[in-house]
Coordinates of C-alpha atoms and ligand atoms in Angstrom, one line a residue:
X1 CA 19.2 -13.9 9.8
X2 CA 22.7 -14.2 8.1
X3 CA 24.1 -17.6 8.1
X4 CA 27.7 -18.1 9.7
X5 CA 28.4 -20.5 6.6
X6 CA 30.3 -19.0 3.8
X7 CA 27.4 -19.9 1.4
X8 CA 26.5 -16.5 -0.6
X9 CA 23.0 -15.1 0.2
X10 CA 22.2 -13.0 -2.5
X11 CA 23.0 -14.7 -5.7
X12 CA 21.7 -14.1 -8.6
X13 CA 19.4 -10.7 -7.2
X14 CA 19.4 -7.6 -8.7
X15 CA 20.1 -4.4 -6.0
X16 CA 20.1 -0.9 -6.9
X17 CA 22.5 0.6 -4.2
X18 CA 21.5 4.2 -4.1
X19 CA 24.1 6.6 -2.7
X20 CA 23.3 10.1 -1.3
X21 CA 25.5 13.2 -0.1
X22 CA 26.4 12.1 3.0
X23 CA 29.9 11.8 4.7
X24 CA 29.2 8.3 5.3
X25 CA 29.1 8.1 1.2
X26 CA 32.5 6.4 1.4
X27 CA 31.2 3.8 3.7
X28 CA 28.9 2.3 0.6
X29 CA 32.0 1.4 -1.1
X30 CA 32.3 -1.3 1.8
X31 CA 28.7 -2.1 1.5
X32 CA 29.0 -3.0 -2.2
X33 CA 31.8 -4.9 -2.1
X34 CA 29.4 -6.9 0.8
X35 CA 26.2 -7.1 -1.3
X36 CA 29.0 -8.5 -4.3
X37 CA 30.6 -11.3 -2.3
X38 CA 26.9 -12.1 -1.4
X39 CA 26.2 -12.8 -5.1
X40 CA 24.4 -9.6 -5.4
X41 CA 24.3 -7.7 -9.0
X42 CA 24.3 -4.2 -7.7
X43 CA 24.1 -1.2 -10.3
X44 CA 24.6 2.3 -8.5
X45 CA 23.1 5.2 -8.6
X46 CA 24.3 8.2 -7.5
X47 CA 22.6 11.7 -6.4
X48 CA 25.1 14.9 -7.9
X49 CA 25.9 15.7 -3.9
X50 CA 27.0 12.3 -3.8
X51 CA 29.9 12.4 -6.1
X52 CA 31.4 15.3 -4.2
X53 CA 32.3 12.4 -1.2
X54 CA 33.3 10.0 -3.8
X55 CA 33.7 9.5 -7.3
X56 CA 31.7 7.1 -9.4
X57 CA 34.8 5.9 -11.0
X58 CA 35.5 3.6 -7.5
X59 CA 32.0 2.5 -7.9
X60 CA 31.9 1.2 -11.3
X61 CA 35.2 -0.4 -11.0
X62 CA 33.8 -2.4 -8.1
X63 CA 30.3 -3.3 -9.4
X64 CA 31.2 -3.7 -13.0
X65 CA 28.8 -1.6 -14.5
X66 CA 28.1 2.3 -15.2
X67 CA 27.3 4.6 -12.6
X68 CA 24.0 6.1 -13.4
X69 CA 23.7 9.8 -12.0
X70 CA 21.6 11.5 -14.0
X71 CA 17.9 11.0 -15.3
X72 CA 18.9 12.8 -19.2
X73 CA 22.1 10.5 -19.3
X74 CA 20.8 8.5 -22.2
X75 CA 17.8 9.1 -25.0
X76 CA 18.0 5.3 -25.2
X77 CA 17.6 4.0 -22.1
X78 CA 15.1 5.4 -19.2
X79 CA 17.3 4.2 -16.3
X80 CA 14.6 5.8 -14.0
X81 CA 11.7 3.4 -15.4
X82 CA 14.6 0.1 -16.5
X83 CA 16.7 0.3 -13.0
X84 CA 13.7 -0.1 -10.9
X85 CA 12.1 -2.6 -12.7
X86 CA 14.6 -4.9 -12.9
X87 CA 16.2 -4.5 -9.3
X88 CA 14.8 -7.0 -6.3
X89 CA 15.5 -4.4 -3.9
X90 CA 16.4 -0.4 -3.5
X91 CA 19.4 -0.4 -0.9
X92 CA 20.2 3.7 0.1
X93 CA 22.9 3.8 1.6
X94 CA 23.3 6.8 3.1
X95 CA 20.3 8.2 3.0
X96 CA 20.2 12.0 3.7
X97 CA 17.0 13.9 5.7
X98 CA 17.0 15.4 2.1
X99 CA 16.6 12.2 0.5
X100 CA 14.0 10.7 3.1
X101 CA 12.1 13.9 2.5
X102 CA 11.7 13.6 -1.4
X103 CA 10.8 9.9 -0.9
X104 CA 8.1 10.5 1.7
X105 CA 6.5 13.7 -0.3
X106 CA 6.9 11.9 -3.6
X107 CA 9.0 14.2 -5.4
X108 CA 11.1 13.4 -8.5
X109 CA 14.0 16.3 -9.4
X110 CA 16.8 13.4 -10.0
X111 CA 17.3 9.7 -11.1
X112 CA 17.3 8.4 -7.4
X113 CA 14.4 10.0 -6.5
X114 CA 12.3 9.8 -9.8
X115 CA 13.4 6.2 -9.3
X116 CA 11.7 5.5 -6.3
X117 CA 8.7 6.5 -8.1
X118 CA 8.3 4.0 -10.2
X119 CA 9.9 1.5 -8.2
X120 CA 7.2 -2.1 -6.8
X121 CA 10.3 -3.8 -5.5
X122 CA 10.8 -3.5 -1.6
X123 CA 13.0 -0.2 -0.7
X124 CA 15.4 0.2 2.2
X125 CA 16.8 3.5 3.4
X126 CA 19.7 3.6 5.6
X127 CA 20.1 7.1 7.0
X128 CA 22.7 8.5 8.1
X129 CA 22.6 12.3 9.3
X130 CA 24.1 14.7 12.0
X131 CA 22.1 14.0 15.3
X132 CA 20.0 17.0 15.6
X133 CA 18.7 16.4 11.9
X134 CA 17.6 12.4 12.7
X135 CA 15.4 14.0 15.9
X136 CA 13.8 17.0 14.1
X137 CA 10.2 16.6 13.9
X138 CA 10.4 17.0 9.8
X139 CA 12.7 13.7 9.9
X140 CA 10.4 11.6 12.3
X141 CA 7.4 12.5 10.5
X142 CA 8.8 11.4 7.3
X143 CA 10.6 8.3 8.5
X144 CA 7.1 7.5 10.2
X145 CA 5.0 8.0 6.1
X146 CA 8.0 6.0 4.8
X147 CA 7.7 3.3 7.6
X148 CA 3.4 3.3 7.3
X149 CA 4.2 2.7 3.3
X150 CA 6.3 -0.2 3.9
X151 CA 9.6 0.7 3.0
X152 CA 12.2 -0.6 5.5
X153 CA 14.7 2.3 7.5
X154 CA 17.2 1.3 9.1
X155 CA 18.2 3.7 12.3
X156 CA 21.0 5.4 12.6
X157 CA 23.2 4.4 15.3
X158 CA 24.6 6.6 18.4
X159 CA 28.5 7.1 18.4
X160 CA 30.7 10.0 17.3
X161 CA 29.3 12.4 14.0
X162 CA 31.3 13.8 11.3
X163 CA 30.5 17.1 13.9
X164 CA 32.8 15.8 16.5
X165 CA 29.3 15.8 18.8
X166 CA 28.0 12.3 20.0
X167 CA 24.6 11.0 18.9
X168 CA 22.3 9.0 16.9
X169 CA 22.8 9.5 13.2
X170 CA 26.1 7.1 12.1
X171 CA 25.0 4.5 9.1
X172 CA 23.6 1.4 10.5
X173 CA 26.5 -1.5 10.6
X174 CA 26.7 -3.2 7.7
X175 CA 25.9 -6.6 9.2
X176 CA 22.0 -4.7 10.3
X177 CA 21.8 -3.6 6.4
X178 CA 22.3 -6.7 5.3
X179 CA 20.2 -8.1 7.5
X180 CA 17.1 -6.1 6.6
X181 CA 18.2 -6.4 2.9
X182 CA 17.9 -10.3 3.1
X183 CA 14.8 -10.1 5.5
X184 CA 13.1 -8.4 2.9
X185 CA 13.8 -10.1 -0.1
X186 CA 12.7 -13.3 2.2
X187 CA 9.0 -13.6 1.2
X188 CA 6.5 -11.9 4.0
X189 CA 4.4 -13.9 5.7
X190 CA 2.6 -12.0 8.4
X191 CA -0.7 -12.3 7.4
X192 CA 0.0 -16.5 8.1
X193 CA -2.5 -17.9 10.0
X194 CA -5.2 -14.9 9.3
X195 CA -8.7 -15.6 7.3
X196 CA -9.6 -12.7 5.4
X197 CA -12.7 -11.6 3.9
X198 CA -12.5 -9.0 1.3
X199 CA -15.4 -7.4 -0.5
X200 CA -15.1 -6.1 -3.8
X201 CA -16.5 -4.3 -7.2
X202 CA -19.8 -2.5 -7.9
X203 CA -23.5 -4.4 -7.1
X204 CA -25.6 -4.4 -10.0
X205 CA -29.6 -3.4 -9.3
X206 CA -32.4 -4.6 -11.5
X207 CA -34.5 -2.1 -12.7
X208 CA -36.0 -4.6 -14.9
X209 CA -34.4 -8.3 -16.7
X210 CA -32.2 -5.8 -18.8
X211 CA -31.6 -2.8 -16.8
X212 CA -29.8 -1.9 -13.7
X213 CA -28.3 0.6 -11.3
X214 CA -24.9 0.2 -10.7
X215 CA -21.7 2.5 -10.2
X216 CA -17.7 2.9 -12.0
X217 CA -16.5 0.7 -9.4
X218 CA -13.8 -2.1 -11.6
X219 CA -12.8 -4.1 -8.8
X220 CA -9.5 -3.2 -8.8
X221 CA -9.2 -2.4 -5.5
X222 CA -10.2 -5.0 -3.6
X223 CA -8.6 -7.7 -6.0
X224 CA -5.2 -5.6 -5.3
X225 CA -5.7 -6.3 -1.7
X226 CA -6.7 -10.0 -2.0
X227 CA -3.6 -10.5 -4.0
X228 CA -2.0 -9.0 -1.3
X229 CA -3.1 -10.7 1.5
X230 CA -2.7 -14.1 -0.6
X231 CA 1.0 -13.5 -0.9
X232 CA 1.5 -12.4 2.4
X233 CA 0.1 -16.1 3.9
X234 CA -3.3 -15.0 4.2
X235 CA -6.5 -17.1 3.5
X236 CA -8.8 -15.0 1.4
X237 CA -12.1 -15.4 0.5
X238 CA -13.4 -12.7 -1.9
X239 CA -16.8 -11.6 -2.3
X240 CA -16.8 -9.6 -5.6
X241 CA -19.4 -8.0 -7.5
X242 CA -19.7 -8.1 -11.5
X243 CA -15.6 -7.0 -12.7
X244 CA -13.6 -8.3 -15.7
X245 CA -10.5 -9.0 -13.7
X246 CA -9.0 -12.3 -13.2
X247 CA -9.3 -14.5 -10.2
X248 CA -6.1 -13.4 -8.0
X249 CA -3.9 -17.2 -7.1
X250 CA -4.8 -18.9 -4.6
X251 CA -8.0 -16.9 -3.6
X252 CA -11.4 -18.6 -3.2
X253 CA -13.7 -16.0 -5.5
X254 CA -17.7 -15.9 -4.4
X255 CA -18.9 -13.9 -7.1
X256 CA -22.3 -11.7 -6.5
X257 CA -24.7 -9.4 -8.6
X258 CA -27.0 -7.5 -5.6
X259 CA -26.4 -5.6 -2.7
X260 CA -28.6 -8.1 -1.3
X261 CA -26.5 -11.1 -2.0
X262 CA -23.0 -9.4 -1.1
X263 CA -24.6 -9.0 2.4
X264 CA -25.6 -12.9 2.6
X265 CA -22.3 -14.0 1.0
X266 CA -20.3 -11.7 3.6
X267 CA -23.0 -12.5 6.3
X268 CA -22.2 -16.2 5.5
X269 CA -18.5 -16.0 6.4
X270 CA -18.0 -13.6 9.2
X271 CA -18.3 -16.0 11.3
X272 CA -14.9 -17.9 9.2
X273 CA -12.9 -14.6 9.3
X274 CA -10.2 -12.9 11.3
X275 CA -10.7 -9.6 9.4
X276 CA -13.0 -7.9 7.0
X277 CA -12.1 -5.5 4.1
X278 CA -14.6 -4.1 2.6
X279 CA -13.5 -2.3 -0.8
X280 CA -17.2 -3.2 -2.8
X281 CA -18.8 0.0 -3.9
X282 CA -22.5 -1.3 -2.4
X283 CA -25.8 0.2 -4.0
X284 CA -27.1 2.5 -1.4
X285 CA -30.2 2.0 -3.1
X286 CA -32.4 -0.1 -5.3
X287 CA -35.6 -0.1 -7.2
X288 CA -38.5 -1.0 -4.6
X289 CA -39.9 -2.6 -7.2
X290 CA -38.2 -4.2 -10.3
X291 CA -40.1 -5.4 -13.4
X292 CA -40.0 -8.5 -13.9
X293 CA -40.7 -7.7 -18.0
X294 CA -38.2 -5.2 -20.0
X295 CA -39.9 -1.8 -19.3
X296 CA -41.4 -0.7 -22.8
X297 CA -40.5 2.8 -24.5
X298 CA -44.1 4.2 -23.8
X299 CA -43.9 7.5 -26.2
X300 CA -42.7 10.3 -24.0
X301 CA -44.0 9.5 -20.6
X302 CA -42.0 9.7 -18.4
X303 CA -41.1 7.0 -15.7
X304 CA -40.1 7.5 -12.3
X305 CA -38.6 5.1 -10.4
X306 CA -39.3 4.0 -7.1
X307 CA -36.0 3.6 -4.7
X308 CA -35.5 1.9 -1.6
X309 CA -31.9 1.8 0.6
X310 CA -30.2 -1.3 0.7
X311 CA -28.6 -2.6 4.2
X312 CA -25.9 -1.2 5.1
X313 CA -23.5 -4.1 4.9
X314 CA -20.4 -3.3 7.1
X315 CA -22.5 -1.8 9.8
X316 CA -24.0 -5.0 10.0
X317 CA -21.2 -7.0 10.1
X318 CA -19.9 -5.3 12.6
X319 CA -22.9 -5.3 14.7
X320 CA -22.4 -9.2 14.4
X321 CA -18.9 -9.3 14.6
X322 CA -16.9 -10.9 17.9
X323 CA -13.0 -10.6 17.3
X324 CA -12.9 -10.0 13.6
X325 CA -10.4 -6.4 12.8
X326 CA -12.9 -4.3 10.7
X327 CA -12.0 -2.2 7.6
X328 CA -13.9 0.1 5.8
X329 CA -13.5 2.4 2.8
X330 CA -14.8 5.4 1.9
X331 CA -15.4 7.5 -1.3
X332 CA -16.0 10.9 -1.2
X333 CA -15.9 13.9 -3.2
X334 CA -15.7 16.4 -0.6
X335 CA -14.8 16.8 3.1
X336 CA -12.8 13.8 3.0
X337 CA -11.8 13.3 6.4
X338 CA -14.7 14.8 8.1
X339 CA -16.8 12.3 6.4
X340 CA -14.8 9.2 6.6
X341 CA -14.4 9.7 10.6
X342 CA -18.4 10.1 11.1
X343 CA -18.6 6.3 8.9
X344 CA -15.6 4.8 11.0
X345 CA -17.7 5.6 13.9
X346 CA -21.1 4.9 12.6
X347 CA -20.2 1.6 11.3
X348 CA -17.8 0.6 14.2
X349 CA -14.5 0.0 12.7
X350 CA -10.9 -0.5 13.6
X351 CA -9.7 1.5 10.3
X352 CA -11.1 3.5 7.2
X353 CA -9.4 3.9 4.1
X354 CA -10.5 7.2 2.9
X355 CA -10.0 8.6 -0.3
X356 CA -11.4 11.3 -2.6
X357 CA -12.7 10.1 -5.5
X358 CA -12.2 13.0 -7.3
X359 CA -8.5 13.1 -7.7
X360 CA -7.6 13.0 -11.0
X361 CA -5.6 8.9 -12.1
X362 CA -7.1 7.8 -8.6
X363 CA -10.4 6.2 -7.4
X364 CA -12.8 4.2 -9.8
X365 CA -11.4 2.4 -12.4
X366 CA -8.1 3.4 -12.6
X367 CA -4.3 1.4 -11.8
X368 CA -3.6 3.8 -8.9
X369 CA -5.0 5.4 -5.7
X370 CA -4.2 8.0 -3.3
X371 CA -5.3 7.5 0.7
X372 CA -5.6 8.5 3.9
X373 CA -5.7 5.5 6.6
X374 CA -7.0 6.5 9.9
X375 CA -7.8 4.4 12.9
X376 CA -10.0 4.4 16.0
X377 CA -7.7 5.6 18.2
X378 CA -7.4 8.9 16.2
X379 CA -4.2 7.8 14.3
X380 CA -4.3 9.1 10.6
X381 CA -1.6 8.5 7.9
X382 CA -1.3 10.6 4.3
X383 CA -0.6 8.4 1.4
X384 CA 0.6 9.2 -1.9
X385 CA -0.9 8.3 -4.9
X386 CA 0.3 5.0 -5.6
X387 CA -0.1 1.5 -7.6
X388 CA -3.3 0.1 -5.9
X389 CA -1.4 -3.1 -4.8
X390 CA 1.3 -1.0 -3.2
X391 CA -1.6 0.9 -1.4
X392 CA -3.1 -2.6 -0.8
X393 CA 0.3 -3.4 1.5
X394 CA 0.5 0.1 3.0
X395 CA -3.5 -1.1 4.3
X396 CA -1.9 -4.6 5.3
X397 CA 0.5 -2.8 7.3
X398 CA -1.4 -1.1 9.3
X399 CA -4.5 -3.8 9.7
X400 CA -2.0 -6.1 10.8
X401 CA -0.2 -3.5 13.5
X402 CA -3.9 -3.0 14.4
X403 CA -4.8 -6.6 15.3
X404 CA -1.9 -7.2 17.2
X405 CA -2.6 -3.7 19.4
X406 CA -6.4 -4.2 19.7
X407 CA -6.1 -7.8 21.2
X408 CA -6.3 -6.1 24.5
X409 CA -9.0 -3.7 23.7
X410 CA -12.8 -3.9 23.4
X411 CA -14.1 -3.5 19.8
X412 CA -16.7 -0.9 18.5
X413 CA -20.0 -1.2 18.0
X414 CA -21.8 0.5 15.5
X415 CA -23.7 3.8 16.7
X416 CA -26.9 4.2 14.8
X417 CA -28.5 6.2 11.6
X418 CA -24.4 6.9 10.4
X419 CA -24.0 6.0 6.1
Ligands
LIG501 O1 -13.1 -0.8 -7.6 P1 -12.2 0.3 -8.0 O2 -12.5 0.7 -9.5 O3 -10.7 -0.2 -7.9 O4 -12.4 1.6 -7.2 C1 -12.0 1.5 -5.8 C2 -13.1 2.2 -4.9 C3 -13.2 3.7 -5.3 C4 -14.5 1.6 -5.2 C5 -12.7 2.0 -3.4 O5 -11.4 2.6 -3.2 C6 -13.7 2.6 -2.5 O6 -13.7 3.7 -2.1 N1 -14.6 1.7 -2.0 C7 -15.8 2.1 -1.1 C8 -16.9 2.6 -2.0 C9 -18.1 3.1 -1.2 O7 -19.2 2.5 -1.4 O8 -17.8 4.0 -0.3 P2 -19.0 4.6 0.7 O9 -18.2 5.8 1.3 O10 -20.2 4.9 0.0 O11 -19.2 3.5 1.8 C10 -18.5 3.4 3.0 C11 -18.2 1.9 3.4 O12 -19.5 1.3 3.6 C12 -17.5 1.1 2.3 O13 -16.6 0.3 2.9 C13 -18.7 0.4 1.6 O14 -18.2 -0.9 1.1 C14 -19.6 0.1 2.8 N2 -21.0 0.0 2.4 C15 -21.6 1.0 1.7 C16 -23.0 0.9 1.4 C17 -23.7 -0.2 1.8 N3 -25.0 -0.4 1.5 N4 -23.1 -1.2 2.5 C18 -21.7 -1.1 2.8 O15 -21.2 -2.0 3.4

């Protein structure tokens, strides 16, 4: 909420204030001077549409520094990689359909948009549109990706359009952006109170004392989403295979080698927890019977080796489980959603993070990941590829709408023989 005192609420933060083609264009002007008296340092950025409704001369003057419009503007400086990186928040204001549809699909053919990109900081888009556009089904289906990623829109409201008509599409009041500007620079809490148990990295097999059968999973993944929860007032305990990443603050780490063992750590706790990720790439199988000497080179014969299936770890959580939300993941390489639906059902979860594993700077190993979330109830949400710990909030988001709907329903059960 915004205080009644005259004490400034932003100083010190860094805003990007992104302004779009819109008639409401002029009304940013106001909005700056706002974010300014609230101790805000706000840099502009404007799309080429944009400086038909007004000139980036009267924002400059106002904010004090240079009016970025264009992603070639400087061989020195890559405003679309510095802007973002320094900035506490992305403010649009206005935000065309236009704009809200290059955010939502990911595309990048100006600063503003190439911005977003790049940008970790928390985003919020005010549109501001004719009435017709804010209702077509295009719109609502990319305000709903935008929303399901976390970035904050603020609705239009209903009054008179530049069209003469009357109907919902006028920018928010500035006293609502300002608001959700403040509200999300205010650290989230929402996971407060929650105890979540979050499985992680590969399991290591023994074949013998030196050998084993593992997979490409770093860990990255589920340490993203511990971090996440951590910061966003969670208790975390996180079960983790063998990785080479760092204990994320503040999270209790129980660190694991076998499938066998994740399943007893997990087992352990489920009784402790509110919810249950489960990111670990588990062995499906293991050697029946490991060696308990390193297997000698015997000239060319060959060796075959024995494999027997591990338990299926989620599915036996969630046999156990009482109120806990459960979340799976899976990896696949082809028929991604057909595949992920028959596990969400097999192992009886609340949600499944699918995503193909083939997709080239996603999946094992690497900094990024592209998903698609889908629930229970049939509800199924496209992400982007995008920084695992952003994908790690997107999840949040969800998991944390889930467990405040699902209170009044009955949870799954497993349904046997699904992997
Ligand atoms: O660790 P990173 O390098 O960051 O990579 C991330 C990831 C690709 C490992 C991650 O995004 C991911 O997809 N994790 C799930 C990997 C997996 O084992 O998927 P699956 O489709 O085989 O299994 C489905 C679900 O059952 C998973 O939640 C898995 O944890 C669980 N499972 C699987 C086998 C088993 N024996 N017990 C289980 O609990």
């Amino acid at each position: 909420m915004i205080s009644d005192s005259s004490e400034p609420t932003l100083i010190g933060k860094q805003i990007v204030l992104g302004v779009t083609g819109s008639i409401a264009a002029y009304k940013a002007v106001a909005l700056l001077r706002t974010l300014l008296r609230e101790g805000a340092v706000v840099h502009v950025v404007m799309t080429q549409s944009a400086t038909k409704f007004v000139t980036p001369l009267t924002f400059e003057v106002l904010s004090g520094h240079p009016v970025s419009t264009d992603v070639f503007e400087s061989h020195q400086e890559m405003k679309h990689l510095s802007l973002p990186a320094q900035a506490d928040a992305i403010v649009i204001a206005p935000a065309t359909a236009n704009c809200l549809a290059k955010a939502a699909l990911g595309l990048g053919d100006d600063l503003l948009s190439t911005m977003l990109l790049t940008a970790q900081c928390p985003l919020i888009m005010v549109p501001a549109m004719d009435g017709g556009m804010w209702i077509h089904p295009s719109v609502r289906e990319h305000v709903g990706t935008l929303r399901a990623r976390g970035t904050i829109v603020v609705d239009p409201e209903i009054g008179p359009l530049a069209s003469g008509q009357i109907g919902q599409g006028r920018l928010a009041e500035e006293r609502k952006i300002l608001e959700s500007v403040l509200a999300a620079l205010a650290p989230q809490r929402d996971w407060q109170g929650q105890r979540v148990l979050i499985s992680a990295g590969p399991t290591q097999e023994p074949i013998d004392p030196v050998r084993f059968i593992s997979n490409r999973s770093s860990g990255k993944m589920g340490y993203a989403i511990a971090e996440a929860a951590q910061a966003r007032g969670a208790q975390v305990v996180l079960v983790t295979g063998p990785t080479t990443l760092p204990t994320p603050r503040g999270v209790e780490v129980v660190s694991v080698v076998t499938a066998e063992e994740m399943l007893k750590a997990l087992t352990a706790r489920l009784a402790w927890s509110t919810t249950v990720i489960m990111t670990a790439a588990v062995a499906d199988f293991r050697p029946a019977h490991p060696a308990s000497q390193k297997i000698k080179k015997q000239g060319r014969i060959t060796q075959t080796l024995d494999l027997e299936q591990t338990t299926d770890i989620l599915a036996s959580l969630s046999a156990q489980r009482t109120t806990q939300l459960m979340v799976g993941f899976a990896a696949e390489t082809n028929d991604l959603i057909a595949h992920a639906k028959d596990k969400l059902k097999a192992k009886g979860l609340d949600l499944i993070v699918a995503n193909d594993v083939t997709i080239e700077g996603a999946g094992f190993g690497r900094d990024q990941n592209v998903a698609v979330l889908i629930d229970r109830q049939g509800g199924m949400t496209e992400l982007p590829l995008m920084p695992k710990r952003a994908l790690a909030d997107a999840i949040l988001n969800r998991a944390h709408a889930l467990l405040h709907t699902r209170q009044t329903t009955q949870a799954p059960k497993p349904v046997a023989g699904g992997r």
